[in-house]
Coordinates of C-alpha atoms in Angstrom, one line a residue:
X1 CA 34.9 -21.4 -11.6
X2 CA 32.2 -22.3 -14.2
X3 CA 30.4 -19.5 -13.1
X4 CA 33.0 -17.0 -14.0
X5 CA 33.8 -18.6 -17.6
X6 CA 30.2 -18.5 -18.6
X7 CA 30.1 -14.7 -17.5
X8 CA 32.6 -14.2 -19.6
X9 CA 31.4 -15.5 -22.7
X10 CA 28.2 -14.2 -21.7
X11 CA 30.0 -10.7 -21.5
X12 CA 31.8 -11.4 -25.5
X13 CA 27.9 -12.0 -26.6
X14 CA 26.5 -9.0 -24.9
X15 CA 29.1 -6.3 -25.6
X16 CA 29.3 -7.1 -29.8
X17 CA 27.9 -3.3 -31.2
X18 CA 24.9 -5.1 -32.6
X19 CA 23.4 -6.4 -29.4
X20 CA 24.5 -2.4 -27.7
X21 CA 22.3 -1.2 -30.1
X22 CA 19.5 -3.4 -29.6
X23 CA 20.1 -2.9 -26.2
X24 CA 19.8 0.6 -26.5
X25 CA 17.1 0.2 -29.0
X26 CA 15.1 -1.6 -27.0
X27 CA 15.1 0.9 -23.4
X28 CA 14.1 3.4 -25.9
X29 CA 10.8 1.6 -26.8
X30 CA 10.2 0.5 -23.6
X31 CA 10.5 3.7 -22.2
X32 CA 8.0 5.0 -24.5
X33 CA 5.6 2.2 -23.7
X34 CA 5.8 2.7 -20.1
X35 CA 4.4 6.4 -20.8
X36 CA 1.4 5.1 -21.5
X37 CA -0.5 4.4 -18.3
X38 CA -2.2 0.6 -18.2
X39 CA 0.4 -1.1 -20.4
X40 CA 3.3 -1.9 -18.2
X41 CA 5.7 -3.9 -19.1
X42 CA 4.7 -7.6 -19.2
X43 CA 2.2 -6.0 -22.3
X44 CA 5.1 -3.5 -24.0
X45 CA 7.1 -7.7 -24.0
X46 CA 4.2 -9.4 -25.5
X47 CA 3.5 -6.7 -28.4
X48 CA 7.2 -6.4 -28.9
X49 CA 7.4 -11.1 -28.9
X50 CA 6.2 -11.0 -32.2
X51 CA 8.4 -8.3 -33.8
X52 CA 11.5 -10.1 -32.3
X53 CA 10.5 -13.7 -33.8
X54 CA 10.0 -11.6 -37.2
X55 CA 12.8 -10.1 -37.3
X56 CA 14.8 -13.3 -37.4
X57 CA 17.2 -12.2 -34.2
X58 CA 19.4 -14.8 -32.7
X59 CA 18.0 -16.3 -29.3
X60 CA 20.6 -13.9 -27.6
X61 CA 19.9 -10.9 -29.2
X62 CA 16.0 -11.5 -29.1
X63 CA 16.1 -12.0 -25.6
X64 CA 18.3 -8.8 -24.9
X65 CA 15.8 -6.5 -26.9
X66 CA 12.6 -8.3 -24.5
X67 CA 14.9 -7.6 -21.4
X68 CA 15.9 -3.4 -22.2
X69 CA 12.1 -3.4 -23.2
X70 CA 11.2 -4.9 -19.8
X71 CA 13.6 -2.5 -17.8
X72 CA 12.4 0.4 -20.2
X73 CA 8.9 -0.2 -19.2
X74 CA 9.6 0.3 -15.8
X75 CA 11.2 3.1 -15.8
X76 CA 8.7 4.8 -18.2
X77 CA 6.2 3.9 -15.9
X78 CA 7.5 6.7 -13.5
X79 CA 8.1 9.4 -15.4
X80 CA 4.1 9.6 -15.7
X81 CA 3.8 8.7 -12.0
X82 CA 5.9 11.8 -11.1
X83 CA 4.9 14.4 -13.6
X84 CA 1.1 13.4 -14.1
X85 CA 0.4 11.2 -10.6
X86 CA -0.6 8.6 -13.0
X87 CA 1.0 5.6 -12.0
X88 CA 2.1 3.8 -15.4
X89 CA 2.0 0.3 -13.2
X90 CA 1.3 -1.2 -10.0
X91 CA 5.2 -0.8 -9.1
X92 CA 4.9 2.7 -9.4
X93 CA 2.8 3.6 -6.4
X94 CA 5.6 4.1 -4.4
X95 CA 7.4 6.8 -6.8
X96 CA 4.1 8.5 -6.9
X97 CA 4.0 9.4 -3.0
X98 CA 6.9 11.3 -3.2
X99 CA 7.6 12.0 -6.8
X100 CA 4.8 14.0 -7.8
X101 CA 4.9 16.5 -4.9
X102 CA 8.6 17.4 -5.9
X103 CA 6.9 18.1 -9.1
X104 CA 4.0 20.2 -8.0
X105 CA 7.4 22.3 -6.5
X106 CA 9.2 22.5 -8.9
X107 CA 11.6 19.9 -8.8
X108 CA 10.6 17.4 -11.6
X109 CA 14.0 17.1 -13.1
X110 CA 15.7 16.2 -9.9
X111 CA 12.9 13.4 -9.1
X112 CA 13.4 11.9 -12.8
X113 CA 17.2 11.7 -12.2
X114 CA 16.9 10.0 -8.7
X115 CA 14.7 7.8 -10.2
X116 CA 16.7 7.5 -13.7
X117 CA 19.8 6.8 -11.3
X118 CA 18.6 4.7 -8.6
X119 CA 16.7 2.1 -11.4
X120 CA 20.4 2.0 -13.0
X121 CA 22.4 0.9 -9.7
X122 CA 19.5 -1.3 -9.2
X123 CA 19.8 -3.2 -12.4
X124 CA 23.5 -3.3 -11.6
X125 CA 23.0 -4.5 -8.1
X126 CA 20.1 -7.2 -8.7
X127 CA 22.7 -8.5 -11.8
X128 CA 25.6 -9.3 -9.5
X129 CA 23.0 -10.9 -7.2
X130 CA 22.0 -12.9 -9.8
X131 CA 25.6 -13.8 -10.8
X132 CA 26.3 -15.1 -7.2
X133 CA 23.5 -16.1 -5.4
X134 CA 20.7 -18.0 -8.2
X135 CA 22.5 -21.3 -8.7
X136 CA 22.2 -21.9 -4.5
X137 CA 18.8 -20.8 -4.4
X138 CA 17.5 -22.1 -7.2
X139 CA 16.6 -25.6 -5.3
X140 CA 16.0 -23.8 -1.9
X141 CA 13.1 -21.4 -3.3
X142 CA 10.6 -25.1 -4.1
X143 CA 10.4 -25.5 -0.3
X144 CA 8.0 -22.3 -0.6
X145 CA 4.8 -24.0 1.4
X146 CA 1.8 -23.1 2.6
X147 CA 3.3 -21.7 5.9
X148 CA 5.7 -19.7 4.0
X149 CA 2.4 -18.2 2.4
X150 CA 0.9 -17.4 5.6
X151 CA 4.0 -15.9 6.8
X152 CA 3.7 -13.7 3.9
X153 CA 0.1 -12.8 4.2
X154 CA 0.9 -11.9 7.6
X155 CA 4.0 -9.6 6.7
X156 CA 1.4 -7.6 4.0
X157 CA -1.1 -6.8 6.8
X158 CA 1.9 -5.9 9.3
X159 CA 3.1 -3.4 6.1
X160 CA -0.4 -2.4 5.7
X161 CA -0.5 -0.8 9.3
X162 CA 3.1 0.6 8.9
X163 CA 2.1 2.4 6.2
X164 CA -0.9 4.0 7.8
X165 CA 0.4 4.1 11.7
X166 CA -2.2 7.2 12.2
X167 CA -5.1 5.8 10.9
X168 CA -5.5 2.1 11.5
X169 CA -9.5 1.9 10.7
X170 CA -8.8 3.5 7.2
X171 CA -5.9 0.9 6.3
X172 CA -8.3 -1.7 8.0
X173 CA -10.6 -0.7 5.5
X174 CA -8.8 -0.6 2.6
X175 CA -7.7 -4.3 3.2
X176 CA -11.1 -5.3 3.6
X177 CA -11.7 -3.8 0.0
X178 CA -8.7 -5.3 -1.4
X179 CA -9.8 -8.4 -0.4
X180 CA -13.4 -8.0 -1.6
X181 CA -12.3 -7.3 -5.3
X182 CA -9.7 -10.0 -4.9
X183 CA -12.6 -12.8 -4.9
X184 CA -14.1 -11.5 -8.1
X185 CA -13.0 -14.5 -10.9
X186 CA -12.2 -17.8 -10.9
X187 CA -10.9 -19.9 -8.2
X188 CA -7.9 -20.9 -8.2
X189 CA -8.2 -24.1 -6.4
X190 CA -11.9 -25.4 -7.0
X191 CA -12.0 -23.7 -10.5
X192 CA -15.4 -22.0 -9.2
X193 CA -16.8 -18.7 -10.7
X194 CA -16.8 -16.2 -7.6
X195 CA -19.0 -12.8 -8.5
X196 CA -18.6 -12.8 -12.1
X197 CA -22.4 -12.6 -12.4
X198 CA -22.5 -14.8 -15.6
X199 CA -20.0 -12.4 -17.5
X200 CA -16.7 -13.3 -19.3
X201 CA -14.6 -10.1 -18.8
X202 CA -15.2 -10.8 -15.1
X203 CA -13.8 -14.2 -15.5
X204 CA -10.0 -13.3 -15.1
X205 CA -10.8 -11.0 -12.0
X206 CA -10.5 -7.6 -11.7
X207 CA -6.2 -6.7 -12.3
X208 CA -4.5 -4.5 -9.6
X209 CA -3.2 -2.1 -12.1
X210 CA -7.1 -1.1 -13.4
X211 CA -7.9 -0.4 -9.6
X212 CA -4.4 1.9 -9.2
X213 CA -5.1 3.8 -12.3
X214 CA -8.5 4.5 -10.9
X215 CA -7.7 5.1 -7.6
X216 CA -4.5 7.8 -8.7
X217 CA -5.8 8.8 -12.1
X218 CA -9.1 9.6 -12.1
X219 CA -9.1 10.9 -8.2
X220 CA -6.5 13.2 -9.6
X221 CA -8.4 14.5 -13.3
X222 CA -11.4 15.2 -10.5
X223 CA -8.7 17.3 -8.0
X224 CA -7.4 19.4 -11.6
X225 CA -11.2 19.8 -12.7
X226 CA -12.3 20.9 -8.9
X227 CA -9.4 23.4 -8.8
X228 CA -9.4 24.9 -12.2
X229 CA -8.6 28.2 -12.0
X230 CA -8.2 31.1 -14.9
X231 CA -5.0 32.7 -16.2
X232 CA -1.5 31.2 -16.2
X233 CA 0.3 29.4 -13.2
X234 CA 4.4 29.7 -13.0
X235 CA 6.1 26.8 -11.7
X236 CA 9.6 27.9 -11.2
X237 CA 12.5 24.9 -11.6
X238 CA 14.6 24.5 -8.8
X239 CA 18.2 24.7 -9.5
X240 CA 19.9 22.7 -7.1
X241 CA 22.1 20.0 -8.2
X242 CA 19.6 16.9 -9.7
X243 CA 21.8 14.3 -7.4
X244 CA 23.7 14.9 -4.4
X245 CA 25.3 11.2 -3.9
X246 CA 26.6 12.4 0.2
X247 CA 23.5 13.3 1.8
X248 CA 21.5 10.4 -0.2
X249 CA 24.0 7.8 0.8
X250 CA 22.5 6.2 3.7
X251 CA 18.8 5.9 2.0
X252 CA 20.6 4.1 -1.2
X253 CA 22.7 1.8 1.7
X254 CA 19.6 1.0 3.1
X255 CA 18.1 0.4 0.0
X256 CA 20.5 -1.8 -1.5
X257 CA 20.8 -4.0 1.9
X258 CA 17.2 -4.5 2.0
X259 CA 16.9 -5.4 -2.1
X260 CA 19.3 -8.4 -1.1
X261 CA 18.6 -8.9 2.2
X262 CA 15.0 -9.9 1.8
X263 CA 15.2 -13.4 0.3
X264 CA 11.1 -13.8 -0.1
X265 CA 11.1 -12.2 -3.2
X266 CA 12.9 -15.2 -4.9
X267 CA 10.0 -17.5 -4.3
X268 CA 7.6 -18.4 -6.5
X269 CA 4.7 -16.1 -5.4
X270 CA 7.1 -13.8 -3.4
X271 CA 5.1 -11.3 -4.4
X272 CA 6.4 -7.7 -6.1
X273 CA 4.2 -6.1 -4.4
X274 CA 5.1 -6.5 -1.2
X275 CA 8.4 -5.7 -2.0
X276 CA 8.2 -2.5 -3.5
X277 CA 7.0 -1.1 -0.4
X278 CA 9.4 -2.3 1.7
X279 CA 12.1 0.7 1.1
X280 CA 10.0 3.1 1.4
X281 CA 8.5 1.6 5.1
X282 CA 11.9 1.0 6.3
X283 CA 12.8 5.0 5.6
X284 CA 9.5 5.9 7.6
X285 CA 10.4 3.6 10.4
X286 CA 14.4 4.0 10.5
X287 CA 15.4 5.6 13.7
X288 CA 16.9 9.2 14.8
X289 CA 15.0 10.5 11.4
X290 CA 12.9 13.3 11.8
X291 CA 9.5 13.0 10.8
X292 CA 9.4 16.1 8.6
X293 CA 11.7 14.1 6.1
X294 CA 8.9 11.7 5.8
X295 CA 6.4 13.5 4.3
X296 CA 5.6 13.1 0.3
X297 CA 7.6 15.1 -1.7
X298 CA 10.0 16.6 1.5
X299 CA 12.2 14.1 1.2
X300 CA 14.4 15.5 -1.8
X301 CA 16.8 12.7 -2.3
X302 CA 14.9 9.7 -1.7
X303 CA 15.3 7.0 -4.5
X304 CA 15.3 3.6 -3.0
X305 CA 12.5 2.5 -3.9
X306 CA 13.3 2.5 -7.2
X307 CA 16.3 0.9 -7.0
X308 CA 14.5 -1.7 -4.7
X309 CA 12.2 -2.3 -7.6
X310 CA 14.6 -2.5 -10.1
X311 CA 16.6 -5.4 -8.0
X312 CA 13.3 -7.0 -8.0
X313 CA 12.4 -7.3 -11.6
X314 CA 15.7 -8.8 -12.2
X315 CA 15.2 -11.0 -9.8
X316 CA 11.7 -11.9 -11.4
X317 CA 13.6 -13.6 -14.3
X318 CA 15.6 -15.9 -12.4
X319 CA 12.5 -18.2 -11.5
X320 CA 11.9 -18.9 -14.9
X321 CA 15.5 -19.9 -15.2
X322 CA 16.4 -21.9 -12.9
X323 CA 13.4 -23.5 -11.1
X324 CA 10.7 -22.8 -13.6
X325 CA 8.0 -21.4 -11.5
X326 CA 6.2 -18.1 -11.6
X327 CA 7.9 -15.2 -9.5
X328 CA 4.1 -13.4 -9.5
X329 CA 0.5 -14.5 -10.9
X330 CA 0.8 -12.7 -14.1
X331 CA 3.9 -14.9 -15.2
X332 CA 2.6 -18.4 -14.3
X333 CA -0.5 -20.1 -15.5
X334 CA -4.2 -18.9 -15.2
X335 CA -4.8 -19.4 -11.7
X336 CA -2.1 -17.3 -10.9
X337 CA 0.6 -19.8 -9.1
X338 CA 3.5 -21.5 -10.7
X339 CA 3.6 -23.0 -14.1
X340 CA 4.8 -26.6 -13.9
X341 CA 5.5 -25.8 -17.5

């Protein structure tokens, strides 16, 4: 019953015109900060922390505007990924697959809706989670050991080889490299410097959002250079309706079962980026689905994934609220795990 009264007077704070337009306000900005490949969001919060203390906003209203930055960031961070397959963070990967080739056809607009649409019932979703299920897990998610971490390692390699069924050796591979550039820094147990060869901007490793933007950007400025070609190029804009709600229903139930279902991601260290793969592995793997469907950019109303990772950033806040630990390395201390603090 508590539970209900304090939504309530949380829902008198949060509906007063001033904090609507700070709300609004503050998706705006984060939406134009997510443009910009290599910031992401936990930057576009930490440029904006300052302005929000300066400003002299009430604790609510401050940390509405860091929140709509937060969720702004995200979603700007896929608008690049499907018009320019840049992705804006590591969360975007996922839109990137399937986003860009719809706009390589054409169909930009309809892949920003999904996208713009699937984010929204995301937020909406991952908030009534919130609502019902943080105050029962907030003491359950400390018993995250170290088997629970093994179990997870375990469950990225098995994703690993789902997302590359037809070629094992190359996702073998990859891993292998993933691994290699994971060891460059500090450790975080024995506090040893691992490959940094004596220089302090190798100290805090190499981040997983300089290796995407590599990987996506730079492979695809080489692709545009290789294929220039002289005169003009007509990209026509497909008309069909940017949603069609029917014939995406079952990807968004799917979606929405698995954002909830899949209780990992509430543990300290659960990982985002497991997670945002997830939906997308459980469309290539869902039975009496033809495999044409499953190929970037030919499924036209797939938008899980984003709704998936929308659930999850929400979900990302609760640690800090109730159990004060880190969801992910880049909220907790240096070495990555939770914060005690």
């Amino acid at each position: 019953m508590d539970t209900w009264m304090y939504l309530a007077q949380g829902f008198a704070v949060a509906l007063t015109p001033e904090n609507l337009l700070i709300a609004l306000i503050g998706c705006f900005v984060g939406t134009v900060v997510g443009l910009l490949p290599g910031l992401g969001p936990i930057n576009g919060v930490a440029i904006l922390l300052p302005l929000a203390f300066a400003l002299k906003l009430p604790p609510e209203s401050a940390l509405i505007l860091l929140a709509t930055v937060y969720i702004g960031c995200e979603y700007g961070g896929r608008i690049s990924s499907i018009l320019l397959n840049v992705p804006g963070d590591a969360a975007a990967i996922m839109t990137a697959l399937d986003g860009y080739p719809m706009a390589k056809q054409g169909r930009a607009g309809v892949a920003l809706s999904i996208s713009a649409v699937s984010s929204f019932v995301g937020s909406l979703l991952a908030i009534g989670g919130i609502i019902l299920f943080a105050p029962a897990l907030a003491c359950w998610s400390l018993a995250f050991g170290p088997a629970e971490y093994f179990a997870l390692m375990v469950f990225a390699i098995a994703c690993l080889g789902s997302m590359m069924s037809q070629n094992p050796l190359k996702s073998f591979l990859a891993a292998l490299i993933g691994l290699g550039l994971a060891t460059v820094g500090v450790d975080a147990n024995t506090g040893v410097y691992r490959f940094t060869f004596d220089s302090v901007h190798l100290s805090d490793g190499i981040q997983f959002i300089v290796v995407v933007i590599g990987l996506f950007s730079v492979s695809e400025i080489l692709l545009m250079l290789e294929h220039t070609k002289g005169g003009q190029q007509l990209v026509l804009p497909d008309r069909s309706p940017a949603v069609q709600l029917p014939r995406a229903d079952p990807v968004h139930r799917h979606h929405a079962a698995l954002g909830h279902r899949r209780l990992l991601r509430r543990y300290p260290a659960g990982g985002r980026r497991h997670h945002r793969q997830r939906p997308h592995l459980y469309d290539r793997e869902a039975p009496g689905r033809p495999a044409r469907h499953l190929r970037p950019g030919r499924y036209p109303r797939r938008g899980g994934p984003r709704g998936g990772q929308q659930r999850l950033r929400l979900w990302l806040l609760h640690p800090h609220a109730d159990p004060g630990c880190a969801g992910f390395g880049h909220h907790g201390g240096d070495d990555g795990g939770p914060d005690p603090l």
